[in-house]
Amino acid sequence: MTAIERYAAPQSLDEALGILQQGEVTILAGGTDLMPQTKAGRVAFKPTLMNIGRVAGLKGVTLDGQHLRIGALTTISELLRDPLVAQHAPVLAEACDHFASDQIRNAGTLGGNINNASPAGDTLVPLIVLDTEVELASKPNGSVATRRMPLAEFFTGPGRTKRNANELLTAVRIPLPKPGHVARFYKFGTRPALDISTISIGIAGVMRDGTLTNTRVAFGAVAPTPVRAPRTEAALEGRRLDAGAIEAAADAARDEVNPIDDIRASAWYRKELIHNMTKRMLDHVAQA
Amino acid sequence: MSLKHDIEFTLNGVTKRLTVDVTMNALDMLRDVVGLTGTKYGCGEGECGACTVRVDGETRNSCLMFAVDLDGRDIVTIEGLAADPKADALRDAFVEHGAVQCGFCTPGMVMQAAHILDTNPDADANAIKRGLEGNLCRCTGYKKIVDAVESACCGGR
Ligand SMILES: Cc1cc2nc3c(=O)[nH]c(=O)nc-3n(C[C@H](O)[C@H](O)[C@H](O)COP(=O)(O)OP(=O)(O)OC[C@H]3O[C@@H](n4cnc5c(N)ncnc54)[C@H](O)[C@@H]3O)c2cc1C
Ligand code: FES
Ligand code: FES
């Protein structure tokens, strides 16, 4: 059945990257995606199963110059109660509050949520509108190399990313908010707990004198990956956030998403939700 | 056939050494290898909470954990909690409020309720409901469970 030939639980990043460099590795963090996916046969184990849970230095939230740095092994529960996240990225904490159940939040990691690359992954939309970068480490020729990439460019399809097989996602970096920064997250599910998003919306920008700039809008669960919404952003960028601009942006949002019918909702319903909730969120930003 | 791995962990205060299949989940290990059947299998996919155990002080769905990942960790199951005098008030409250009907969800409910009270001794009904979101009960309608936990919380002080 399984072809696992080796189990490894490295304690250092160096050791973990060395194992990855040898190829054909399944990475295990909290296991809340990997366990059900392998059990159901949707994901096959590679010959090496590497548990990264004991790798030192991959956990926790720190300030790194003008960035908030969050280690890949930081759990959703830890994000939810972290004072730096509450101060600098409250919209991420809000998304974590709508995430699964306490037991799953205690197990699930941020790195797992990102690498699982579900279009409905709840941290992804807020992280994208916060201009988050992922940090990927590898050890191609004996020494550790890292590269960074905007999270918005990281996803290539459901369960697929631009991470190379020899790379580990070590952390994300979020720029500290500028004065006037606003950010909102909205998740629609049919019940409050343990529900996969039907759609989710993230909106961020800098609000000054009633005008929104640096506009970021992203949607979850309306495409094969979480997506930025360039036309909705353009409808808002540099405009006064009045009723006309809000209506135009909500229309642009509805026209620009191309969701599917599935068990959670029809495409039509998703488009209406995107329109109505984008409008409501922008109304709240305008009134705040 | 499949690969096995040696692990050592603390189970209800006692050191355990076992050899487990690397793909085995912690729930199957507890029930089928160790023989502690208080932890229940409801759904096997993280939806019901019947398999809730405490791992290094935090509750987890044991059905979603790889047994090999228990290596070096501190595990408490409902059997361990039952032997802890601190949990007496909670158990009595479940009995007193009729918060147990068929009892299948009860071990998971009690594990999670104990965790809520440990981490938030001032939990009100709302906080208790939120904390129990990952635990399904098909019998009680939840009200009696929430009442029981609330009374254990404030009655215990
Ligand atoms: C009942 C249930 C409810 C859920 N509800 C939600 C929800 O509301 N919202 C939501 O977004 N998700 C939800 N999930 C999904 C899951 O819990 C999250 O995606 C979680 O964050 C995954 O983290 P993990 O550490 O458990 O990942 P794992 O299962 O350990 O790993 C997930 C994937 O990422 C890879 N990976 C992990 N870490 C790294 C790394 N550092 N570098 C490279 N690759 C890595 C693994 O190889 C695997 O492919 C739910 C899952 C269940 C079972
Ligand atoms: S059996 Fe683990 S959550 Fe249902
Ligand atoms: S008492 Fe029967 S499931 Fe809760």
JSON list of C-alpha atoms and ligand atoms in Angstrom, two decimals, chain B residues 27 40-52 61-64 134, ligand 2:
[
{"chain": "B", "resi": 27, "resn": "LEU", "atom": "CA", "xyz": [-6.48, 7.31, 17.73]},
{"chain": "B", "resi": 40, "resn": "LYS", "atom": "CA", "xyz": [-13.77, 7.40, 20.63]},
{"chain": "B", "resi": 41, "resn": "TYR", "atom": "CA", "xyz": [-13.79, 7.07, 16.86]},
{"chain": "B", "resi": 42, "resn": "GLY", "atom": "CA", "xyz": [-16.66, 9.12, 15.44]},
{"chain": "B", "resi": 43, "resn": "CYS", "atom": "CA", "xyz": [-15.75, 10.37, 11.99]},
{"chain": "B", "resi": 44, "resn": "GLY", "atom": "CA", "xyz": [-12.01, 9.88, 11.55]},
{"chain": "B", "resi": 45, "resn": "GLU", "atom": "CA", "xyz": [-11.67, 13.24, 9.84]},
{"chain": "B", "resi": 46, "resn": "GLY", "atom": "CA", "xyz": [-11.61, 15.99, 12.43]},
{"chain": "B", "resi": 47, "resn": "GLU", "atom": "CA", "xyz": [-15.30, 16.87, 12.33]},
{"chain": "B", "resi": 48, "resn": "CYS", "atom": "CA", "xyz": [-16.74, 15.41, 15.54]},
{"chain": "B", "resi": 49, "resn": "GLY", "atom": "CA", "xyz": [-14.24, 15.74, 18.40]},
{"chain": "B", "resi": 50, "resn": "ALA", "atom": "CA", "xyz": [-15.01, 12.30, 19.89]},
{"chain": "B", "resi": 51, "resn": "CYS", "atom": "CA", "xyz": [-11.29, 11.50, 19.64]},
{"chain": "B", "resi": 52, "resn": "THR", "atom": "CA", "xyz": [-10.09, 14.61, 21.51]},
{"chain": "B", "resi": 61, "resn": "ASN", "atom": "CA", "xyz": [-8.15, 15.43, 17.28]},
{"chain": "B", "resi": 62, "resn": "SER", "atom": "CA", "xyz": [-6.19, 12.19, 17.72]},
{"chain": "B", "resi": 63, "resn": "CYS", "atom": "CA", "xyz": [-7.64, 10.88, 14.44]},
{"chain": "B", "resi": 64, "resn": "LEU", "atom": "CA", "xyz": [-5.71, 13.60, 12.57]},
{"chain": "B", "resi": 134, "resn": "GLY", "atom": "CA", "xyz": [-15.45, 21.02, 17.32]},
{"chain": "C", "resi": 2, "resn": "FES", "atom": "S1", "xyz": [-13.01, 10.83, 15.18]},
{"chain": "C", "resi": 2, "resn": "FES", "atom": "FE1", "xyz": [-11.57, 12.42, 15.28]},
{"chain": "C", "resi": 2, "resn": "FES", "atom": "S2", "xyz": [-12.79, 14.18, 15.04]},
{"chain": "C", "resi": 2, "resn": "FES", "atom": "FE2", "xyz": [-14.22, 12.58, 14.69]}
]
